[in-house]
């Protein structure tokens, strides 16, 4: 008890220093501020190509939608419908693009997309471009064949305002490129 009282008096009079309140913390306040700022730039690590996060299909007027009266957008959140006969999707002809425009420029490093997969022969020839903050400079991140199904594409961290999917060869069956879902986000 006397030792505890002695330490308390020494601390009160400033003769010894007590450990800092955040001595066991992994991050300083400055580190937390930087992480918070990065989180905003990275869209809080969520899908920034989602309609619920403000993204839009800026090429919608030139794109075709498979089924009337349902949400065919590749940016929608609901993927499945009660009608199982056909999957809602967006499709484009040769030399056309599906362009996803974000609410603001985000730092992303992953794009995930779902190509129409009713037929395994629908291997599409496409290019994927990232459009920077100035909305003019396009950088090619992928060119080649894409199998039906879900595909993830990782690339170096970049500030991006739009993503463009360009149909440069159609698929083996016809001239169209069909997409069910598009996502863009920052992944660790």
Phi, psi and omega in degrees: 000319181294323180294319178297318178295320179298314178297322179295318179292319178298323179290319181297316182276002175077019180281334172228155179260137177275157180297149180295152182297328182253030183298329182263004181289146180276334183232144173279172178298322178295319177298319179295323178296316179296317178296322179295317178296317179296324179298321178294314179297333182264014177067031182055031176061029177249175179288107181278352178264020180264144177301325181290344176257015173093002179286154177220159179267093186289346178261014187302325181294332180260354178270158177251146180242133192296314186238132176286158174069011171226165181279106180265357187299136175287359179259000182292161178269324180278126183260334187244147181235165180290334178275109184267002182293323183213142179272132177293133180202166177252140178222155181224156178273185179300144179057026173248165184228150166255118183244122178257122179251128181277164178298324177210178175284130180238152172272115180230163176216007181216135171236134179233132181217154183242111177277149179305129187234035176289333185223125183291350179277355183280060176279115185265145174259119186212167173233146176238128180242144169257134180251125188287191184298323182284357178063022179233319184279122179255135175240127181285125178247345178206139173214127179153197181272145178233124178288156174298149180113194184272136181227133174250141182229116178261145179208167179299150180306131180214147171278122188229138175251337180213155172234134183238125175255115187251127179273101181254009179197007182063209174230181185295330184276314183212193185269002187265156171237123186243133180233137179266316187212145176228134175227149175218132183198172175261124179242146178274000000 
